[in-house]
Backbone atoms as SQL, in Angstrom:
CREATE TABLE atoms (id INTEGER PRIMARY KEY, chain TEXT, resi INTEGER, resn TEXT, atom TEXT, x REAL, y REAL, z REAL);
INSERT INTO atoms VALUES
  (1, 'A', 1, 'MET', 'N', -9.747, 25.550, -12.046),
  (2, 'A', 1, 'MET', 'CA', -9.351, 24.682, -11.314),
  (3, 'A', 1, 'MET', 'C', -8.487, 23.863, -12.615),
  (4, 'A', 2, 'GLY', 'N', -7.392, 23.921, -13.415),
  (5, 'A', 2, 'GLY', 'CA', -6.753, 23.173, -14.085),
  (6, 'A', 2, 'GLY', 'C', -5.881, 22.371, -13.218),
  (7, 'A', 3, 'GLU', 'N', -5.730, 20.799, -14.880),
  (8, 'A', 3, 'GLU', 'CA', -5.791, 20.131, -13.927),
  (9, 'A', 3, 'GLU', 'C', -3.613, 19.521, -14.500),
  (10, 'A', 4, 'PHE', 'N', -2.742, 19.181, -13.375),
  (11, 'A', 4, 'PHE', 'CA', -1.419, 19.360, -13.914),
  (12, 'A', 4, 'PHE', 'C', -0.471, 18.256, -13.589),
  (13, 'A', 5, 'ARG', 'N', 0.291, 17.051, -13.731),
  (14, 'A', 5, 'ARG', 'CA', 0.964, 16.081, -12.997),
  (15, 'A', 5, 'ARG', 'C', 2.275, 16.598, -13.001),
  (16, 'A', 6, 'THR', 'N', 3.010, 16.428, -12.013),
  (17, 'A', 6, 'THR', 'CA', 4.167, 16.456, -11.281),
  (18, 'A', 6, 'THR', 'C', 4.568, 15.528, -10.553),
  (19, 'A', 7, 'LEU', 'N', 6.228, 15.035, -10.448),
  (20, 'A', 7, 'LEU', 'CA', 6.348, 13.758, -10.415),
  (21, 'A', 7, 'LEU', 'C', 7.363, 14.287, -8.731),
  (22, 'A', 8, 'VAL', 'N', 7.302, 13.955, -7.928),
  (23, 'A', 8, 'VAL', 'CA', 7.943, 14.491, -6.848),
  (24, 'A', 8, 'VAL', 'C', 8.225, 13.271, -6.457),
  (25, 'A', 9, 'LEU', 'N', 10.189, 13.211, -5.854),
  (26, 'A', 9, 'LEU', 'CA', 10.815, 12.244, -5.710),
  (27, 'A', 9, 'LEU', 'C', 11.101, 13.059, -4.178),
  (28, 'A', 10, 'ALA', 'N', 10.943, 11.849, -3.406),
  (29, 'A', 10, 'ALA', 'CA', 10.596, 12.598, -2.119),
  (30, 'A', 10, 'ALA', 'C', 10.567, 10.965, -0.977),
  (31, 'A', 11, 'LYS', 'N', 10.956, 10.823, 0.709),
  (32, 'A', 11, 'LYS', 'CA', 10.759, 10.187, 0.645),
  (33, 'A', 11, 'LYS', 'C', 9.203, 10.259, 1.851),
  (34, 'A', 12, 'VAL', 'N', 8.453, 8.750, 2.101),
  (35, 'A', 12, 'VAL', 'CA', 7.654, 8.901, 2.766),
  (36, 'A', 12, 'VAL', 'C', 7.987, 8.538, 4.378),
  (37, 'A', 13, 'LEU', 'N', 7.164, 9.695, 5.480),
  (38, 'A', 13, 'LEU', 'CA', 7.477, 9.844, 6.776),
  (39, 'A', 13, 'LEU', 'C', 6.647, 9.133, 7.450),
  (40, 'A', 14, 'SER', 'N', 5.259, 9.326, 7.565),
  (41, 'A', 14, 'SER', 'CA', 4.692, 8.714, 8.078),
  (42, 'A', 14, 'SER', 'C', 3.326, 8.525, 7.306),
  (43, 'A', 15, 'VAL', 'N', 2.386, 7.487, 7.688),
  (44, 'A', 15, 'VAL', 'CA', 1.212, 7.209, 7.469),
  (45, 'A', 15, 'VAL', 'C', -0.215, 8.016, 8.306),
  (46, 'A', 16, 'ARG', 'N', -0.370, 9.099, 8.359),
  (47, 'A', 16, 'ARG', 'CA', -1.282, 9.865, 8.974),
  (48, 'A', 16, 'ARG', 'C', -2.674, 9.560, 9.442),
  (49, 'A', 17, 'ASP', 'N', -3.426, 8.348, 9.111),
  (50, 'A', 17, 'ASP', 'CA', -4.468, 7.957, 9.397),
  (51, 'A', 17, 'ASP', 'C', -4.142, 6.391, 9.632),
  (52, 'A', 18, 'SER', 'N', -5.488, 5.418, 10.531),
  (53, 'A', 18, 'SER', 'CA', -5.110, 4.463, 10.574),
  (54, 'A', 18, 'SER', 'C', -5.642, 3.953, 9.675),
  (55, 'A', 19, 'SER', 'N', -7.176, 4.098, 8.868),
  (56, 'A', 19, 'SER', 'CA', -7.477, 3.964, 7.836),
  (57, 'A', 19, 'SER', 'C', -7.215, 4.683, 6.295),
  (58, 'A', 20, 'CYS', 'N', -7.235, 3.727, 5.379),
  (59, 'A', 20, 'CYS', 'CA', -7.153, 4.122, 4.108),
  (60, 'A', 20, 'CYS', 'C', -8.049, 3.872, 3.487),
  (61, 'A', 21, 'LEU', 'N', -9.174, 3.502, 3.270),
  (62, 'A', 21, 'LEU', 'CA', -10.374, 3.118, 2.743),
  (63, 'A', 21, 'LEU', 'C', -11.908, 4.243, 3.166),
  (64, 'A', 22, 'TYR', 'N', -12.514, 4.720, 1.887),
  (65, 'A', 22, 'TYR', 'CA', -14.042, 5.799, 2.354),
  (66, 'A', 22, 'TYR', 'C', -14.602, 4.873, 1.076),
  (67, 'A', 23, 'PRO', 'N', -16.124, 4.887, 2.382),
  (68, 'A', 23, 'PRO', 'CA', -17.084, 4.870, 1.556),
  (69, 'A', 23, 'PRO', 'C', -16.944, 5.783, 0.287),
  (70, 'A', 24, 'SER', 'N', -17.455, 5.754, -0.816),
  (71, 'A', 24, 'SER', 'CA', -17.749, 7.186, -1.779),
  (72, 'A', 24, 'SER', 'C', -18.718, 6.982, -2.544),
  (73, 'A', 25, 'CYS', 'N', -19.281, 7.870, -3.040),
  (74, 'A', 25, 'CYS', 'CA', -20.481, 8.616, -3.732),
  (75, 'A', 25, 'CYS', 'C', -19.791, 7.721, -5.593),
  (76, 'A', 26, 'THR', 'N', -20.683, 7.255, -6.126),
  (77, 'A', 26, 'THR', 'CA', -19.964, 6.832, -7.353),
  (78, 'A', 26, 'THR', 'C', -19.878, 7.865, -8.483),
  (79, 'A', 27, 'HIS', 'N', -20.713, 9.251, -8.096),
  (80, 'A', 27, 'HIS', 'CA', -21.126, 9.972, -9.040),
  (81, 'A', 27, 'HIS', 'C', -19.904, 11.088, -9.134),
  (82, 'A', 28, 'CYS', 'N', -20.037, 11.449, -7.558),
  (83, 'A', 28, 'CYS', 'CA', -18.472, 12.907, -7.720),
  (84, 'A', 28, 'CYS', 'C', -17.545, 11.631, -7.124),
  (85, 'A', 29, 'TYR', 'N', -17.141, 11.304, -6.359),
  (86, 'A', 29, 'TYR', 'CA', -16.186, 10.224, -5.126),
  (87, 'A', 29, 'TYR', 'C', -15.621, 11.077, -4.179),
  (88, 'A', 30, 'CYS', 'N', -17.090, 12.194, -3.629),
  (89, 'A', 30, 'CYS', 'CA', -16.523, 11.930, -1.991),
  (90, 'A', 30, 'CYS', 'C', -17.188, 11.059, -1.499),
  (91, 'A', 31, 'LYS', 'N', -17.064, 11.505, -0.062),
  (92, 'A', 31, 'LYS', 'CA', -17.068, 10.538, 1.360),
  (93, 'A', 31, 'LYS', 'C', -18.299, 10.402, 1.432),
  (94, 'A', 32, 'LEU', 'N', -19.086, 9.677, 2.180),
  (95, 'A', 32, 'LEU', 'CA', -20.141, 8.968, 2.407),
  (96, 'A', 32, 'LEU', 'C', -20.781, 9.278, 3.868),
  (97, 'A', 33, 'HIS', 'N', -22.082, 9.763, 4.164),
  (98, 'A', 33, 'HIS', 'CA', -22.259, 9.833, 6.076),
  (99, 'A', 33, 'HIS', 'C', -23.356, 9.257, 5.559),
  (100, 'A', 34, 'GLN', 'N', -22.785, 8.462, 7.355),
  (101, 'A', 34, 'GLN', 'CA', -24.084, 7.179, 7.932),
  (102, 'A', 34, 'GLN', 'C', -24.497, 8.201, 8.091),
  (103, 'A', 35, 'HIS', 'N', -26.112, 8.085, 7.825),
  (104, 'A', 35, 'HIS', 'CA', -27.296, 8.648, 8.648),
  (105, 'A', 35, 'HIS', 'C', -27.316, 8.200, 9.475),
  (106, 'A', 36, 'THR', 'N', -28.088, 9.119, 10.861),
  (107, 'A', 36, 'THR', 'CA', -27.800, 8.974, 12.203),
  (108, 'A', 36, 'THR', 'C', -29.260, 7.880, 12.517),
  (109, 'A', 37, 'ALA', 'N', -30.419, 8.653, 11.578),
  (110, 'A', 37, 'ALA', 'CA', -31.795, 7.402, 12.327),
  (111, 'A', 37, 'ALA', 'C', -32.019, 6.548, 11.089),
  (112, 'A', 38, 'ASP', 'N', -31.403, 6.429, 10.496),
  (113, 'A', 38, 'ASP', 'CA', -31.151, 4.769, 9.930),
  (114, 'A', 38, 'ASP', 'C', -29.538, 4.542, 9.437),
  (115, 'A', 39, 'GLY', 'N', -29.505, 3.646, 10.325),
  (116, 'A', 39, 'GLY', 'CA', -27.673, 3.152, 10.034),
  (117, 'A', 39, 'GLY', 'C', -27.293, 3.052, 8.758),
  (118, 'A', 40, 'ASN', 'N', -28.097, 2.484, 8.536),
  (119, 'A', 40, 'ASN', 'CA', -27.867, 0.824, 6.600),
  (120, 'A', 40, 'ASN', 'C', -28.016, 2.260, 5.727),
  (121, 'A', 41, 'ARG', 'N', -28.161, 3.807, 5.990),
  (122, 'A', 41, 'ARG', 'CA', -28.448, 3.563, 4.798),
  (123, 'A', 41, 'ARG', 'C', -27.177, 5.626, 4.676),
  (124, 'A', 42, 'TYR', 'N', -26.566, 5.848, 3.467),
  (125, 'A', 42, 'TYR', 'CA', -25.233, 6.317, 3.147),
  (126, 'A', 42, 'TYR', 'C', -25.589, 7.924, 2.224),
  (127, 'A', 43, 'GLU', 'N', -25.929, 9.360, 2.526),
  (128, 'A', 43, 'GLU', 'CA', -25.301, 10.369, 1.903),
  (129, 'A', 43, 'GLU', 'C', -24.422, 10.908, 1.396),
  (130, 'A', 44, 'CYS', 'N', -24.489, 11.435, 0.115),
  (131, 'A', 44, 'CYS', 'CA', -23.430, 12.089, -0.364),
  (132, 'A', 44, 'CYS', 'C', -23.706, 13.876, 0.174),
  (133, 'A', 45, 'LEU', 'N', -22.805, 14.344, 0.704),
  (134, 'A', 45, 'LEU', 'CA', -23.654, 15.610, 0.853),
  (135, 'A', 45, 'LEU', 'C', -23.165, 16.444, 0.177),
  (136, 'A', 46, 'ARG', 'N', -22.666, 15.721, -1.058),
  (137, 'A', 46, 'ARG', 'CA', -21.808, 17.022, -2.257),
  (138, 'A', 46, 'ARG', 'C', -23.764, 17.360, -2.779),
  (139, 'A', 47, 'CYS', 'N', -23.387, 16.039, -3.625),
  (140, 'A', 47, 'CYS', 'CA', -24.724, 15.389, -4.685),
  (141, 'A', 47, 'CYS', 'C', -26.073, 15.103, -4.238),
  (142, 'A', 48, 'HIS', 'N', -26.078, 14.357, -2.911),
  (143, 'A', 48, 'HIS', 'CA', -27.189, 14.188, -2.092),
  (144, 'A', 48, 'HIS', 'C', -27.674, 13.149, -2.676),
  (145, 'A', 49, 'ALA', 'N', -26.709, 12.253, -3.302),
  (146, 'A', 49, 'ALA', 'CA', -27.405, 10.666, -3.696),
  (147, 'A', 49, 'ALA', 'C', -27.088, 9.902, -2.496),
  (148, 'A', 50, 'VAL', 'N', -28.309, 8.607, -2.540),
  (149, 'A', 50, 'VAL', 'CA', -27.823, 7.907, -0.890),
  (150, 'A', 50, 'VAL', 'C', -27.773, 6.419, -1.571),
  (151, 'A', 51, 'TYR', 'N', -27.202, 5.675, -0.251),
  (152, 'A', 51, 'TYR', 'CA', -27.172, 4.678, -1.119),
  (153, 'A', 51, 'TYR', 'C', -27.691, 3.520, 0.270),
  (154, 'A', 52, 'ALA', 'N', -27.628, 2.535, 0.126),
  (155, 'A', 52, 'ALA', 'CA', -27.653, 1.454, 1.532),
  (156, 'A', 52, 'ALA', 'C', -26.726, 0.487, 1.278),
  (157, 'A', 53, 'GLY', 'N', -26.795, 0.521, 2.405),
  (158, 'A', 53, 'GLY', 'CA', -25.106, -0.047, 3.178),
  (159, 'A', 53, 'GLY', 'C', -24.584, -1.413, 2.695),
  (160, 'A', 54, 'THR', 'N', -25.363, -1.882, 1.978),
  (161, 'A', 54, 'THR', 'CA', -25.175, -2.931, 0.976),
  (162, 'A', 54, 'THR', 'C', -24.393, -2.820, -0.299),
  (163, 'A', 55, 'ASP', 'N', -24.594, -1.375, -0.721),
  (164, 'A', 55, 'ASP', 'CA', -24.146, -1.371, -1.890),
  (165, 'A', 55, 'ASP', 'C', -23.031, 0.231, -2.155),
  (166, 'A', 56, 'LEU', 'N', -22.654, -0.113, -0.780),
  (167, 'A', 56, 'LEU', 'CA', -21.185, 1.055, -0.966),
  (168, 'A', 56, 'LEU', 'C', -19.986, 0.508, -1.806),
  (169, 'A', 57, 'LYS', 'N', -19.632, 1.481, -2.341),
  (170, 'A', 57, 'LYS', 'CA', -18.031, 1.101, -3.082),
  (171, 'A', 57, 'LYS', 'C', -17.013, 1.761, -2.467),
  (172, 'A', 58, 'TYR', 'N', -15.916, 1.807, -2.166),
  (173, 'A', 58, 'TYR', 'CA', -15.050, 2.205, -1.227),
  (174, 'A', 58, 'TYR', 'C', -14.048, 2.765, -2.187),
  (175, 'A', 59, 'ARG', 'N', -13.891, 3.200, -1.397),
  (176, 'A', 59, 'ARG', 'CA', -12.115, 4.225, -2.740),
  (177, 'A', 59, 'ARG', 'C', -11.252, 4.553, -1.854),
  (178, 'A', 60, 'TYR', 'N', -9.474, 4.422, -1.319),
  (179, 'A', 60, 'TYR', 'CA', -8.398, 4.661, -1.544),
  (180, 'A', 60, 'TYR', 'C', -8.967, 6.461, -1.212),
  (181, 'A', 61, 'CYS', 'N', -7.641, 6.678, 0.469),
  (182, 'A', 61, 'CYS', 'CA', -6.754, 7.789, 0.601),
  (183, 'A', 61, 'CYS', 'C', -5.809, 7.572, 1.334),
  (184, 'A', 62, 'LEU', 'N', -5.009, 7.779, 0.818),
  (185, 'A', 62, 'LEU', 'CA', -3.562, 7.774, 1.799),
  (186, 'A', 62, 'LEU', 'C', -3.147, 8.717, 2.147),
  (187, 'A', 63, 'ASN', 'N', -3.048, 8.838, 3.334),
  (188, 'A', 63, 'ASN', 'CA', -3.067, 10.152, 3.798),
  (189, 'A', 63, 'ASN', 'C', -1.165, 10.257, 4.713),
  (190, 'A', 64, 'LEU', 'N', -0.137, 11.450, 4.061),
  (191, 'A', 64, 'LEU', 'CA', 1.243, 10.706, 4.238),
  (192, 'A', 64, 'LEU', 'C', 1.963, 11.867, 4.236),
  (193, 'A', 65, 'THR', 'N', 3.284, 11.845, 5.771),
  (194, 'A', 65, 'THR', 'CA', 3.916, 12.828, 5.438),
  (195, 'A', 65, 'THR', 'C', 4.728, 12.500, 4.919),
  (196, 'A', 66, 'ILE', 'N', 5.354, 13.384, 3.738),
  (197, 'A', 66, 'ILE', 'CA', 6.912, 13.220, 3.166),
  (198, 'A', 66, 'ILE', 'C', 7.277, 14.518, 3.232),
  (199, 'A', 67, 'ALA', 'N', 9.068, 14.006, 2.961),
  (200, 'A', 67, 'ALA', 'CA', 10.171, 15.461, 2.646),
  (201, 'A', 67, 'ALA', 'C', 10.987, 15.253, 2.063),
  (202, 'A', 68, 'ASP', 'N', 11.522, 15.742, 1.337),
  (203, 'A', 68, 'ASP', 'CA', 12.607, 15.538, -0.187),
  (204, 'A', 68, 'ASP', 'C', 13.873, 16.056, 0.404),
  (205, 'A', 69, 'ASP', 'N', 14.794, 17.271, -0.317),
  (206, 'A', 69, 'ASP', 'CA', 15.576, 17.418, 0.253),
  (207, 'A', 69, 'ASP', 'C', 15.594, 18.803, 1.803),
  (208, 'A', 70, 'GLN', 'N', 14.773, 19.377, 0.586),
  (209, 'A', 70, 'GLN', 'CA', 14.396, 20.778, 1.179),
  (210, 'A', 70, 'GLN', 'C', 13.135, 21.229, 2.119),
  (211, 'A', 71, 'THR', 'N', 12.155, 20.229, 1.588),
  (212, 'A', 71, 'THR', 'CA', 10.707, 20.343, 1.618),
  (213, 'A', 71, 'THR', 'C', 9.581, 19.355, 2.488),
  (214, 'A', 72, 'LEU', 'N', 8.889, 19.271, 3.683),
  (215, 'A', 72, 'LEU', 'CA', 7.940, 18.656, 4.538),
  (216, 'A', 72, 'LEU', 'C', 6.901, 19.284, 4.107),
  (217, 'A', 73, 'CYS', 'N', 6.085, 18.546, 3.702),
  (218, 'A', 73, 'CYS', 'CA', 4.540, 18.147, 3.350),
  (219, 'A', 73, 'CYS', 'C', 3.736, 17.364, 3.769),
  (220, 'A', 74, 'ASP', 'N', 2.264, 17.754, 3.699),
  (221, 'A', 74, 'ASP', 'CA', 1.620, 16.696, 3.889),
  (222, 'A', 74, 'ASP', 'C', 0.577, 16.576, 2.577),
  (223, 'A', 75, 'VAL', 'N', 0.422, 14.829, 1.737),
  (224, 'A', 75, 'VAL', 'CA', -0.159, 14.679, 1.242),
  (225, 'A', 75, 'VAL', 'C', -1.265, 14.043, 1.290),
  (226, 'A', 76, 'ALA', 'N', -2.540, 14.177, 0.107),
  (227, 'A', 76, 'ALA', 'CA', -3.323, 13.011, -0.476),
  (228, 'A', 76, 'ALA', 'C', -3.534, 11.922, -1.251),
  (229, 'A', 77, 'VAL', 'N', -3.513, 11.028, -0.973),
  (230, 'A', 77, 'VAL', 'CA', -2.829, 10.536, -2.984),
  (231, 'A', 77, 'VAL', 'C', -4.652, 9.447, -2.823),
  (232, 'A', 78, 'PHE', 'N', -5.370, 9.635, -4.093),
  (233, 'A', 78, 'PHE', 'CA', -6.679, 9.387, -4.033),
  (234, 'A', 78, 'PHE', 'C', -6.773, 8.274, -5.123),
  (235, 'A', 79, 'GLY', 'N', -7.381, 7.128, -5.012),
  (236, 'A', 79, 'GLY', 'CA', -8.434, 6.569, -5.967),
  (237, 'A', 79, 'GLY', 'C', -7.389, 5.142, -6.596),
  (238, 'A', 80, 'THR', 'N', -7.167, 4.601, -8.117),
  (239, 'A', 80, 'THR', 'CA', -6.871, 3.816, -8.181),
  (240, 'A', 80, 'THR', 'C', -5.434, 3.595, -8.240),
  (241, 'A', 81, 'CYS', 'N', -4.887, 4.277, -8.120),
  (242, 'A', 81, 'CYS', 'CA', -3.677, 4.380, -8.639),
  (243, 'A', 81, 'CYS', 'C', -2.955, 3.876, -6.950),
  (244, 'A', 82, 'LEU', 'N', -3.286, 3.441, -6.031),
  (245, 'A', 82, 'LEU', 'CA', -2.672, 2.552, -4.679),
  (246, 'A', 82, 'LEU', 'C', -3.372, 1.027, -4.922),
  (247, 'A', 83, 'GLU', 'N', -4.208, 0.781, -5.854),
  (248, 'A', 83, 'GLU', 'CA', -4.245, -0.375, -5.839),
  (249, 'A', 83, 'GLU', 'C', -2.310, -1.007, -6.666),
  (250, 'A', 84, 'PRO', 'N', -1.697, -1.057, -7.100),
  (251, 'A', 84, 'PRO', 'CA', -0.793, -1.961, -7.635),
  (252, 'A', 84, 'PRO', 'C', -0.297, -2.325, -6.203),
  (253, 'A', 85, 'PHE', 'N', 0.195, -1.093, -5.074),
  (254, 'A', 85, 'PHE', 'CA', 0.346, -1.010, -3.880),
  (255, 'A', 85, 'PHE', 'C', -0.093, -1.990, -3.040),
  (256, 'A', 86, 'PHE', 'N', -1.749, -1.681, -2.508),
  (257, 'A', 86, 'PHE', 'CA', -2.455, -2.296, -1.707),
  (258, 'A', 86, 'PHE', 'C', -2.458, -4.339, -2.736),
  (259, 'A', 87, 'GLY', 'N', -2.059, -4.585, -3.830),
  (260, 'A', 87, 'GLY', 'CA', -2.423, -5.250, -4.468),
  (261, 'A', 87, 'GLY', 'C', -4.044, -5.892, -4.873),
  (262, 'A', 88, 'THR', 'N', -4.909, -5.307, -4.067),
  (263, 'A', 88, 'THR', 'CA', -6.428, -5.402, -5.026),
  (264, 'A', 88, 'THR', 'C', -6.982, -3.994, -4.711),
  (265, 'A', 89, 'SER', 'N', -8.502, -3.981, -4.779),
  (266, 'A', 89, 'SER', 'CA', -9.318, -2.328, -5.142),
  (267, 'A', 89, 'SER', 'C', -9.913, -2.689, -3.487),
  (268, 'A', 90, 'ALA', 'N', -10.377, -1.589, -3.857),
  (269, 'A', 90, 'ALA', 'CA', -10.326, -0.710, -2.359),
  (270, 'A', 90, 'ALA', 'C', -11.598, -1.935, -1.493),
  (271, 'A', 91, 'ASN', 'N', -12.632, -2.090, -2.589),
  (272, 'A', 91, 'ASN', 'CA', -13.573, -2.922, -1.797),
  (273, 'A', 91, 'ASN', 'C', -13.206, -4.239, -1.692),
  (274, 'A', 92, 'GLY', 'N', -11.658, -4.977, -2.519),
  (275, 'A', 92, 'GLY', 'CA', -11.253, -6.261, -1.977),
  (276, 'A', 92, 'GLY', 'C', -10.827, -6.068, -0.823),
  (277, 'A', 93, 'LEU', 'N', -9.996, -4.894, -0.847),
  (278, 'A', 93, 'LEU', 'CA', -9.399, -4.645, 1.004),
  (279, 'A', 93, 'LEU', 'C', -10.611, -4.721, 1.849),
  (280, 'A', 94, 'LYS', 'N', -11.442, -4.021, 1.295),
  (281, 'A', 94, 'LYS', 'CA', -12.729, -4.079, 2.268),
  (282, 'A', 94, 'LYS', 'C', -13.097, -5.124, 2.636),
  (283, 'A', 95, 'ARG', 'N', -13.164, -6.034, 2.106),
  (284, 'A', 95, 'ARG', 'CA', -14.725, -7.417, 2.046),
  (285, 'A', 95, 'ARG', 'C', -13.189, -7.995, 2.952),
  (286, 'A', 96, 'LEU', 'N', -11.630, -7.799, 2.745),
  (287, 'A', 96, 'LEU', 'CA', -11.141, -8.817, 3.586),
  (288, 'A', 96, 'LEU', 'C', -11.009, -9.119, 5.588);
């Protein structure tokens, strides 16, 4: 799948989730899942990396409903491009 960028001029109608942070794998950036047996361990289901609860790195994921003059759609915005909007890194926001 090739990468491409598109500039979209649209209005944000709503933010769909209450949380904009998730604990992420430092290898593949997927969301980490907490072990049920040991609540202090987290695992990436994609690459099977395991993290201690104290070593988590967070990433932004903002789910938006946007619209332009003709179209309404749902988009997800990930990563460091959201740092200027929030004024800090995802880890910094999690510590607040």
